């Protein structure tokens, strides 16, 4: 019906409404209408008013001038499904648009019930589906998906046990040709290895185009996803904090996924059966650009990494994550594994070494990173050591730092490409007065005396005391000498004003040894003009910048 003319009566809409109003006034107190008739008239009138309002809204510029395909994009750019559905309540025009936009209904959670699932599937039409399966979803809620498995793009299992996954697999047997991402989170009651005989023919192995696989388990059993055959997998992310992790099974899985580009593995579980892997077996992943391995046991972890080769990796990170109340015997890889890992994960020798130690009151993070001219990096780290402060006393973890620094120094000096290192960066946010400072200074001297010549040394947010030429603590004396260094950067030292004189002495000594710094750069929150003037006779150039530290403390580091 046109908003202009009511064709059945030959009246305009406004004339019809006026005539109806007069008739209602005339019969308002008449007994000719029953209660049901008046109720029906009320409903009809409400529907008519809704239609009138819809016509009125059609003249609003955003509804009259914007094509439907453009209006539908507004829904697509909203951040969440909840916000997209709320936008459908703006008016009827917007609601019809949202219902007709099938992609807006493609994400559905089975935990919301059978009716919800059927409505969403009907509106999603042939769109790719993103399915979320929570724990203990009834089979009848899964069955509507059985004929739509070819549309499933993303499948997420939240807080699901093995029985939940098995039940879904039986209710929706596939195939899954469009499945791109499979996420399995917080899996419990995983079956024993003996129960996995039929697994390969049962669960997701017909998802031949699967690109992303994420698996997070708190189970004590071996991760069943390693039984999958996914030849086109691009990204693999696995986290297992308990139980047993079978190393040969992992290698078999990786070997069957040659297209991988990203590998993130956190294996705090016990790594088993390494002795079954022949020493010469090395799995090549030629397309991996980012490789991360976090382990809870250092020797098995690095031994496992030595059986993997990622020649195209841009970023490689191998980290020990410890939860014990003492520093482990070894926190960085033994030289035999370090040599293998360096040659198997890098193409160009490193020219830059960065050592960062970041202690907290009850935790510690240490990273050694080697960087190549092509921006390739490989790092060995020690992360998060929750400890009991009562057991350690008032000095916290301070007594650990010399041992950790000593191991880090040994790892740098044993690096197989050390001769190519031209730049050294050191960052540690603590003062040596809280640690065994004489031993720390000895390790600093051992590191500096073993390097060189260097293009650059950066000491970032450190206490300068152990880096200065004459370090005194009681009866101990240690002469700390720098190698031949073109550029020395002292960036935001903790106590620069306390050691102005000794910084000048350092410059004089380097000059006297015939190895003057070509340039000294000082970045500090305090401006010490006299220091700049006193340095100038002994170095090629001095650059002093008064600037604040930026970002949070955990973001501070060499720049």
Coordinates of C-alpha atoms in Angstrom, one line a residue:
X1 CA 0.0 0.0 0.0
X2 CA 1.3 3.4 -0.9
X3 CA 1.7 5.9 1.9
X4 CA -0.2 8.5 -0.3
X5 CA -3.5 6.8 -1.3
X6 CA -5.7 4.1 0.1
X7 CA -6.9 2.6 -3.2
X8 CA -9.8 0.5 -1.7
X9 CA -11.7 3.7 -0.6
X10 CA -10.3 6.3 -3.0
X11 CA -9.1 8.2 0.0
X12 CA -5.7 9.5 0.9
X13 CA -4.1 8.0 4.0
X14 CA -4.7 11.2 6.0
X15 CA -8.4 11.2 5.0
X16 CA -8.7 7.6 5.9
X17 CA -7.2 8.1 9.4
X18 CA -9.4 11.2 10.0
X19 CA -12.6 9.2 8.9
X20 CA -11.6 6.3 11.2
X21 CA -11.1 8.7 14.1
X22 CA -14.6 10.2 13.6
X23 CA -16.2 6.8 13.4
X24 CA -14.5 5.7 16.6
X25 CA -15.7 8.8 18.4
X26 CA -19.3 8.2 17.2
X27 CA -19.3 4.6 18.4
X28 CA -17.1 4.9 21.4
X29 CA -19.9 4.4 23.9
X30 CA -22.0 2.1 21.6
X31 CA -22.6 -1.5 22.6
X32 CA -22.2 -2.6 19.0
X33 CA -18.6 -3.7 19.7
X34 CA -17.5 -6.6 21.8
X35 CA -14.4 -6.7 23.9
X36 CA -12.7 -9.1 21.5
X37 CA -13.5 -6.8 18.5
X38 CA -12.0 -3.8 20.3
X39 CA -8.9 -5.8 21.2
X40 CA -8.5 -6.8 17.6
X41 CA -8.9 -3.2 16.6
X42 CA -6.2 -2.2 19.1
X43 CA -3.9 -4.8 17.5
X44 CA -4.6 -3.6 14.0
X45 CA -4.1 0.0 15.0
X46 CA -0.8 -0.8 16.6
X47 CA 0.3 -2.6 13.4
X48 CA -0.8 0.3 11.3
X49 CA 1.1 2.8 13.5
X50 CA 4.2 0.6 13.2
X51 CA 3.9 0.6 9.5
X52 CA 3.4 4.4 9.5
X53 CA 6.6 4.8 11.6
X54 CA 8.5 2.5 9.2
X55 CA 7.4 4.7 6.3
X56 CA 8.5 7.8 8.2
X57 CA 11.9 6.2 9.0
X58 CA 12.3 5.5 5.3
X59 CA 12.6 9.2 4.6
X60 CA 15.6 9.6 7.1
X61 CA 18.7 10.2 5.0
X62 CA 20.7 7.3 6.3
X63 CA 17.9 4.9 5.3
X64 CA 16.8 6.6 2.0
X65 CA 20.2 7.4 0.5
X66 CA 22.4 4.5 1.6
X67 CA 22.2 1.3 -0.5
X68 CA 21.5 -1.9 1.5
X69 CA 24.9 -3.4 0.6
X70 CA 26.6 -0.3 2.2
X71 CA 24.3 -0.3 5.2
X72 CA 25.2 -4.0 5.8
X73 CA 28.9 -3.0 6.1
X74 CA 28.0 -1.0 9.3
X75 CA 27.1 -4.3 11.0
X76 CA 30.3 -6.0 9.7
X77 CA 32.5 -3.4 11.3
X78 CA 31.0 -3.6 14.8
X79 CA 33.5 -5.3 17.2
X80 CA 31.3 -8.1 18.5
X81 CA 28.4 -10.3 17.6
X82 CA 26.4 -8.8 20.5
X83 CA 26.9 -5.2 19.2
X84 CA 25.9 -6.3 15.7
X85 CA 22.7 -7.8 16.9
X86 CA 21.9 -4.7 19.0
X87 CA 22.3 -2.5 16.0
X88 CA 19.4 -4.5 14.4
X89 CA 17.0 -2.8 16.9
X90 CA 17.6 0.7 15.5
X91 CA 14.5 0.3 13.3
X92 CA 12.7 -2.3 11.2
X93 CA 14.7 -1.3 8.1
X94 CA 18.0 -2.0 9.9
X95 CA 16.6 -5.3 11.4
X96 CA 15.6 -6.5 7.9
X97 CA 19.0 -5.6 6.6
X98 CA 20.8 -7.4 9.4
X99 CA 18.7 -10.6 8.9
X100 CA 19.3 -10.6 5.2
X101 CA 23.1 -10.3 5.8
X102 CA 24.0 -13.9 6.2
X103 CA 27.5 -13.3 7.4
X104 CA 26.2 -11.7 10.6
X105 CA 24.7 -15.0 11.7
X106 CA 27.6 -17.2 10.9
X107 CA 29.1 -17.3 14.4
X108 CA 27.2 -19.4 16.9
X109 CA 27.7 -21.0 20.2
X110 CA 26.1 -24.5 20.7
X111 CA 25.8 -23.9 24.4
X112 CA 22.9 -21.5 23.8
X113 CA 20.6 -24.3 22.8
X114 CA 18.9 -26.1 19.9
X115 CA 16.4 -23.3 19.0
X116 CA 19.1 -20.7 18.9
X117 CA 21.3 -22.9 16.7
X118 CA 18.4 -23.5 14.2
X119 CA 17.6 -19.8 13.9
X120 CA 21.2 -18.8 13.3
X121 CA 21.8 -21.6 10.8
X122 CA 18.6 -20.6 8.9
X123 CA 19.8 -16.9 8.7
X124 CA 23.4 -17.8 7.9
X125 CA 22.3 -19.6 4.7
X126 CA 25.4 -20.8 2.8
X127 CA 27.9 -18.6 4.7
X128 CA 31.0 -20.0 6.2
X129 CA 30.3 -21.0 9.9
X130 CA 32.3 -20.3 13.0
X131 CA 31.2 -22.8 15.7
X132 CA 31.9 -22.7 19.4
X133 CA 31.4 -26.0 21.3
X134 CA 31.3 -25.7 25.1
X135 CA 31.3 -28.5 27.6
X136 CA 28.5 -31.0 27.7
X137 CA 26.5 -29.8 24.7
X138 CA 23.6 -32.2 23.9
X139 CA 23.8 -34.3 20.7
X140 CA 20.5 -32.9 19.5
X141 CA 22.0 -29.4 19.4
X142 CA 24.9 -30.7 17.3
X143 CA 22.8 -32.6 14.8
X144 CA 21.6 -29.6 12.7
X145 CA 25.3 -29.1 11.8
X146 CA 25.7 -32.6 10.4
X147 CA 24.6 -31.6 6.9
X148 CA 26.5 -28.3 7.0
X149 CA 30.1 -29.5 7.8
X150 CA 31.3 -28.3 4.4
X151 CA 30.5 -24.7 5.6
X152 CA 32.4 -24.9 8.9
X153 CA 35.4 -22.5 8.8
X154 CA 36.3 -22.2 12.5
X155 CA 35.8 -24.8 15.2
X156 CA 36.5 -23.9 18.9
X157 CA 36.2 -26.3 21.8
X158 CA 36.0 -24.5 25.1
X159 CA 36.6 -26.3 28.4
X160 CA 35.8 -29.5 26.6
X161 CA 36.8 -33.0 27.6
X162 CA 37.7 -35.8 25.2
X163 CA 34.2 -37.2 25.4
X164 CA 32.8 -33.8 24.2
X165 CA 35.1 -33.8 21.2
X166 CA 34.3 -37.5 20.4
X167 CA 30.6 -36.8 20.7
X168 CA 30.8 -33.9 18.3
X169 CA 32.9 -36.0 15.8
X170 CA 30.3 -38.7 15.8
X171 CA 27.3 -36.3 15.4
X172 CA 29.0 -34.3 12.6
X173 CA 31.4 -36.8 10.9
X174 CA 32.3 -34.3 8.1
X175 CA 33.9 -33.9 5.7
X176 CA 35.4 -30.4 6.6
X177 CA 36.9 -29.1 3.4
X178 CA 36.5 -25.5 4.5
X179 CA 37.8 -25.9 8.1
X180 CA 40.6 -23.3 8.5
X181 CA 41.1 -23.0 12.3
X182 CA 40.7 -25.6 15.0
X183 CA 41.1 -24.6 18.6
X184 CA 40.9 -27.1 21.5
X185 CA 41.1 -25.5 24.9
X186 CA 41.4 -26.9 28.4
X187 CA 41.0 -30.6 27.5
X188 CA 40.7 -33.1 30.2
X189 CA 40.1 -36.9 30.3
X190 CA 42.2 -37.5 27.2
X191 CA 42.3 -41.2 26.3
X192 CA 45.3 -43.4 26.8
X193 CA 47.6 -44.1 23.8
X194 CA 46.0 -47.5 23.5
X195 CA 42.6 -46.0 22.9
X196 CA 43.8 -44.0 19.9
X197 CA 43.9 -46.8 17.3
X198 CA 40.8 -45.5 15.5
X199 CA 41.5 -41.8 16.1
X200 CA 43.1 -41.1 12.7
X201 CA 40.1 -42.3 10.8
X202 CA 37.6 -40.6 13.1
X203 CA 38.4 -37.0 14.1
X204 CA 39.1 -34.1 11.8
X205 CA 41.5 -35.9 9.6
X206 CA 39.4 -35.1 6.6
X207 CA 40.0 -31.4 7.3
X208 CA 42.7 -31.4 4.6
X209 CA 42.8 -27.6 4.3
X210 CA 43.2 -26.9 8.0
X211 CA 45.6 -24.0 8.4
X212 CA 45.6 -23.1 12.1
X213 CA 45.7 -25.6 15.0
X214 CA 45.7 -24.4 18.6
X215 CA 45.8 -26.9 21.5
X216 CA 45.9 -26.0 25.2
X217 CA 45.8 -29.0 27.7
X218 CA 45.9 -29.4 31.4
X219 CA 45.6 -33.2 31.0
X220 CA 48.3 -35.6 32.2
X221 CA 48.0 -37.7 29.0
X222 CA 49.9 -37.2 25.7
X223 CA 48.3 -34.6 23.4
X224 CA 46.0 -36.5 21.0
X225 CA 46.3 -33.7 18.3
X226 CA 49.7 -35.1 17.5
X227 CA 47.9 -38.0 15.8
X228 CA 46.3 -35.7 13.3
X229 CA 47.4 -35.6 9.7
X230 CA 47.3 -32.0 8.5
X231 CA 49.6 -31.5 5.5
X232 CA 48.5 -27.9 4.8
X233 CA 48.9 -26.6 8.3
X234 CA 50.4 -23.1 8.5
X235 CA 50.3 -22.3 12.2
X236 CA 50.7 -24.7 15.2
X237 CA 50.3 -23.6 18.8
X238 CA 50.4 -26.1 21.6
X239 CA 50.6 -25.7 25.4
X240 CA 50.9 -28.6 27.8
X241 CA 51.8 -28.0 31.4
X242 CA 51.4 -31.5 32.9
X243 CA 51.9 -35.1 32.1
X244 CA 54.0 -36.7 29.4
X245 CA 55.0 -35.2 26.1
X246 CA 56.3 -37.7 23.5
X247 CA 59.1 -36.2 21.5
X248 CA 59.2 -38.7 18.6
X249 CA 55.4 -38.2 18.1
X250 CA 56.0 -34.4 17.9
X251 CA 58.7 -34.9 15.2
X252 CA 56.4 -37.2 13.2
X253 CA 53.6 -34.6 13.4
X254 CA 55.9 -31.7 12.3
X255 CA 57.4 -33.8 9.5
X256 CA 53.8 -34.4 8.2
X257 CA 53.2 -30.6 8.2
X258 CA 55.8 -29.2 5.8
X259 CA 53.8 -26.0 5.1
X260 CA 54.2 -24.7 8.6
X261 CA 55.1 -21.0 9.0
X262 CA 54.5 -20.4 12.7
X263 CA 55.3 -22.8 15.5
X264 CA 54.7 -21.9 19.2
X265 CA 55.2 -24.7 21.7
X266 CA 55.0 -24.5 25.5
X267 CA 56.0 -27.9 26.9
X268 CA 56.3 -27.8 30.7
X269 CA 55.3 -31.5 30.8
X270 CA 57.9 -34.3 31.0
X271 CA 59.5 -34.8 27.6
X272 CA 59.8 -38.5 27.0
X273 CA 61.4 -41.0 24.6
X274 CA 64.2 -38.7 23.4
X275 CA 66.5 -41.7 23.5
X276 CA 64.4 -43.3 20.7
X277 CA 65.2 -40.5 18.3
X278 CA 68.3 -41.3 16.2
X279 CA 71.0 -38.6 16.8
X280 CA 71.2 -37.9 13.0
X281 CA 67.4 -37.4 12.6
X282 CA 66.6 -33.7 11.9
X283 CA 63.2 -32.6 10.7
X284 CA 63.3 -29.7 8.2
X285 CA 60.6 -27.1 8.3
X286 CA 61.7 -24.9 5.3
X287 CA 58.8 -22.4 5.5
X288 CA 58.8 -21.6 9.3
X289 CA 59.3 -17.9 9.9
X290 CA 58.7 -17.8 13.7
X291 CA 59.7 -20.7 16.0
X292 CA 59.1 -20.5 19.8
X293 CA 59.8 -23.3 22.3
X294 CA 59.2 -22.9 26.0
X295 CA 60.2 -25.8 28.1
X296 CA 60.3 -26.8 31.8
X297 CA 63.4 -28.9 31.6
X298 CA 66.4 -27.4 29.9
X299 CA 68.4 -30.4 28.5
X300 CA 65.5 -32.4 27.0
X301 CA 64.0 -29.1 25.6
X302 CA 67.2 -28.1 23.8
X303 CA 67.8 -31.6 22.7
X304 CA 64.4 -31.7 21.1
X305 CA 65.0 -28.3 19.4
X306 CA 68.3 -29.7 18.0
X307 CA 66.3 -32.3 16.0
X308 CA 64.4 -29.5 14.2
X309 CA 65.7 -27.3 11.4
X310 CA 64.1 -24.0 10.5
X311 CA 66.5 -22.4 8.0
X312 CA 64.1 -19.6 7.0
X313 CA 63.1 -18.6 10.6
X314 CA 63.1 -14.8 11.1
X315 CA 62.5 -15.1 14.9
X316 CA 63.6 -18.1 17.0
X317 CA 63.1 -18.2 20.8
X318 CA 64.0 -21.0 23.1
X319 CA 63.1 -20.4 26.8
X320 CA 63.3 -22.3 30.1
X321 CA 60.3 -21.6 32.2
X322 CA 61.0 -22.7 35.8
X323 CA 58.8 -22.9 38.8
X324 CA 61.3 -24.0 41.4
X325 CA 62.8 -22.3 44.4
X326 CA 66.4 -22.3 43.3
X327 CA 68.4 -21.4 40.1
X328 CA 68.7 -24.5 37.9
X329 CA 72.1 -25.9 37.2
X330 CA 71.9 -24.9 33.5
X331 CA 69.5 -22.3 32.3
X332 CA 71.0 -21.9 28.8
X333 CA 71.7 -24.6 26.2
X334 CA 74.9 -26.6 26.5
X335 CA 77.4 -25.8 23.8
X336 CA 76.7 -29.0 21.8
X337 CA 73.0 -28.1 21.5
X338 CA 73.6 -24.4 21.1
X339 CA 75.9 -25.0 18.1
X340 CA 73.3 -27.3 16.4
X341 CA 70.5 -24.9 17.0
X342 CA 72.4 -21.8 15.8
X343 CA 73.4 -23.6 12.5
X344 CA 69.9 -25.0 12.0
X345 CA 67.9 -21.9 12.6
X346 CA 70.0 -19.1 11.1
X347 CA 71.3 -18.4 7.6
X348 CA 73.6 -15.4 8.2
X349 CA 76.0 -15.1 11.1
X350 CA 74.9 -12.8 14.0
X351 CA 76.5 -9.4 14.3
X352 CA 74.6 -8.2 17.4
X353 CA 74.2 -9.6 21.0
X354 CA 71.7 -8.4 23.6
X355 CA 71.7 -9.5 27.2
X356 CA 68.6 -8.4 29.3
X357 CA 68.0 -9.3 32.9
X358 CA 64.8 -8.1 34.4
X359 CA 64.3 -9.0 38.1
X360 CA 61.1 -8.5 40.1
X361 CA 60.5 -8.9 43.7
X362 CA 59.6 -12.6 43.2
X363 CA 60.3 -13.3 39.6
X364 CA 63.1 -13.0 37.0
X365 CA 63.4 -12.9 33.2
X366 CA 66.7 -13.2 31.3
X367 CA 67.1 -13.2 27.6
X368 CA 70.2 -13.5 25.3
X369 CA 69.3 -12.4 21.7
X370 CA 71.6 -12.7 18.7
X371 CA 70.7 -10.6 15.7
X372 CA 71.8 -11.0 12.1
X373 CA 72.0 -8.2 9.4
X374 CA 68.9 -9.6 7.7
X375 CA 66.9 -8.9 10.9
X376 CA 66.9 -12.6 11.9
X377 CA 67.1 -13.1 15.6
X378 CA 67.6 -16.2 17.8
X379 CA 67.2 -15.9 21.6
X380 CA 67.8 -18.1 24.6
X381 CA 65.8 -17.2 27.7
X382 CA 65.0 -17.9 31.3
X383 CA 61.5 -16.8 32.3
X384 CA 59.3 -16.4 35.4
X385 CA 60.6 -17.9 38.6
X386 CA 57.8 -17.7 41.2
X387 CA 59.5 -18.3 44.5
X388 CA 58.9 -18.0 48.3
X389 CA 60.3 -14.8 49.7
X390 CA 60.3 -16.3 53.2
X391 CA 62.8 -18.9 52.0
X392 CA 65.1 -16.3 50.4
X393 CA 65.0 -13.6 53.0
X394 CA 65.0 -9.9 52.6
X395 CA 67.3 -9.7 49.5
X396 CA 64.8 -11.6 47.4
X397 CA 66.3 -13.0 44.2
X398 CA 69.4 -10.7 44.3
X399 CA 71.7 -13.5 45.2
X400 CA 70.8 -15.4 42.0
X401 CA 71.8 -12.7 39.6
X402 CA 75.6 -13.2 39.6
X403 CA 75.0 -16.9 38.7
X404 CA 72.6 -16.1 36.0
X405 CA 74.9 -13.4 34.6
X406 CA 77.8 -15.8 34.7
X407 CA 75.8 -18.4 32.7
X408 CA 74.7 -15.8 30.2
X409 CA 78.3 -14.6 29.8
X410 CA 79.4 -18.2 29.2
X411 CA 76.7 -18.7 26.6
X412 CA 77.7 -15.5 24.7
X413 CA 81.4 -16.4 24.8
X414 CA 80.6 -20.0 23.6
X415 CA 78.4 -18.7 20.7
X416 CA 79.8 -20.3 17.6
X417 CA 79.6 -17.1 15.6
X418 CA 81.0 -14.9 18.3
X419 CA 83.8 -13.5 16.1
X420 CA 81.1 -11.8 13.9
X421 CA 79.5 -9.9 16.8
X422 CA 80.1 -6.2 16.4
X423 CA 77.4 -4.7 18.7
X424 CA 76.8 -5.6 22.4
X425 CA 73.7 -4.4 24.3
X426 CA 73.3 -5.0 28.1
X427 CA 70.2 -4.1 30.1
X428 CA 69.5 -5.0 33.7
X429 CA 67.2 -3.0 36.0
X430 CA 68.9 -3.5 39.4
X431 CA 71.7 -2.1 41.5
X432 CA 74.6 -4.4 42.3
X433 CA 74.5 -3.3 46.0
X434 CA 71.7 -5.9 46.4
X435 CA 73.8 -8.7 44.9
X436 CA 77.2 -10.3 45.1
X437 CA 78.6 -7.2 43.4
X438 CA 82.3 -8.2 43.3
X439 CA 81.5 -11.4 41.4
X440 CA 79.2 -9.5 39.1
X441 CA 82.0 -7.1 38.2
X442 CA 84.3 -10.0 37.5
X443 CA 81.8 -11.5 35.1
X444 CA 81.4 -8.1 33.4
X445 CA 85.1 -7.8 33.0
X446 CA 85.3 -11.4 31.6
X447 CA 82.7 -10.6 29.0
X448 CA 84.1 -7.3 27.9
X449 CA 87.7 -8.5 27.8
X450 CA 86.7 -11.4 25.5
X451 CA 85.0 -9.3 22.9
X452 CA 86.2 -6.9 20.2
X453 CA 86.8 -5.0 18.3
X454 CA 83.2 -3.7 18.5
X455 CA 81.3 -1.1 16.6
X456 CA 79.0 -0.3 19.6
X457 CA 78.4 -1.1 23.2
X458 CA 75.1 0.0 24.8
X459 CA 74.6 -0.2 28.6
X460 CA 70.9 0.5 29.2
X461 CA 69.3 1.3 32.5
X462 CA 72.1 -0.4 34.5
X463 CA 74.0 0.6 37.6
X464 CA 77.3 1.8 36.1
X465 CA 79.5 0.6 39.0
X466 CA 80.6 -2.8 37.7
X467 CA 81.3 -1.3 34.2
X468 CA 83.6 1.4 35.3
X469 CA 87.4 0.9 35.1
X470 CA 88.3 0.7 38.8
X471 CA 85.7 -1.1 40.8
X472 CA 86.3 -1.1 44.6
X473 CA 84.4 -3.1 47.2
X474 CA 86.3 -3.6 50.4
X475 CA 89.7 -5.1 49.7
X476 CA 88.6 -6.3 46.2
X477 CA 89.9 -4.4 43.2
X478 CA 89.1 -5.3 39.6
X479 CA 90.2 -3.4 36.5
X480 CA 87.3 -3.5 34.0
X481 CA 88.5 -2.7 30.5
X482 CA 86.5 -2.2 27.3
X483 CA 87.6 -3.7 24.0
X484 CA 88.2 -1.4 21.1
X485 CA 84.8 0.2 20.7
X486 CA 83.7 2.9 18.2
X487 CA 80.5 4.0 20.0
X488 CA 79.7 3.7 23.7
X489 CA 76.1 4.5 24.7
X490 CA 75.1 5.0 28.4
X491 CA 71.4 5.1 28.2
X492 CA 69.5 6.1 31.4
X493 CA 72.0 4.7 33.9
X494 CA 70.6 4.3 37.4
X495 CA 73.2 6.4 39.1
X496 CA 75.1 8.5 36.6
X497 CA 75.6 11.5 39.0
X498 CA 77.4 9.2 41.5
X499 CA 80.0 8.2 39.0
X500 CA 80.8 11.2 36.8
X501 CA 84.5 11.1 37.6
X502 CA 84.8 7.4 36.9
X503 CA 83.1 7.8 33.5
X504 CA 85.8 10.3 32.6
X505 CA 88.5 8.0 33.9
X506 CA 87.1 5.2 31.6
X507 CA 87.4 7.6 28.6
X508 CA 91.0 8.5 29.6
X509 CA 92.1 4.9 30.0
X510 CA 90.7 3.9 26.6
X511 CA 92.5 6.9 25.1
X512 CA 95.8 6.0 26.9
X513 CA 95.5 2.4 25.6
X514 CA 95.3 3.7 22.1
X515 CA 91.7 2.6 21.8
X516 CA 89.7 5.9 22.3
X517 CA 86.0 5.8 21.9
X518 CA 85.1 7.5 18.6
X519 CA 81.8 8.6 20.2
X520 CA 80.1 8.5 23.5
X521 CA 76.3 9.0 23.7
X522 CA 74.6 9.7 27.0
X523 CA 70.9 9.6 27.5
X524 CA 69.8 10.6 31.0
X525 CA 66.9 12.2 32.9
X526 CA 69.4 14.6 34.4
X527 CA 71.6 17.1 32.6
X528 CA 75.3 17.0 33.7
X529 CA 77.0 19.7 31.6
X530 CA 80.4 19.4 33.3
X531 CA 80.5 15.7 32.4
X532 CA 80.0 16.4 28.7
X533 CA 82.8 19.0 28.8
X534 CA 85.2 16.7 30.7
X535 CA 84.8 13.9 28.2
X536 CA 85.4 15.9 25.0
X537 CA 89.3 15.9 25.2
X538 CA 89.4 12.1 25.4
X539 CA 86.8 11.0 22.8
X540 CA 86.1 11.8 19.2
X541 CA 82.7 13.2 20.0
X542 CA 80.1 13.4 22.8
X543 CA 76.4 13.5 22.4
X544 CA 74.3 14.2 25.5
X545 CA 70.5 13.9 25.4
X546 CA 68.3 14.8 28.3
X547 CA 65.2 12.5 28.0
X548 CA 62.8 10.5 30.0
X549 CA 62.3 6.8 30.0
X550 CA 59.3 5.9 27.9
X551 CA 56.8 3.1 28.4
X552 CA 56.5 0.7 31.2
X553 CA 59.6 -0.8 33.0
X554 CA 59.1 -4.2 31.2
X555 CA 59.4 -2.3 27.9
X556 CA 62.7 -0.6 28.7
X557 CA 65.6 -2.0 26.7
X558 CA 68.3 -1.1 24.3
X559 CA 67.1 1.1 21.4

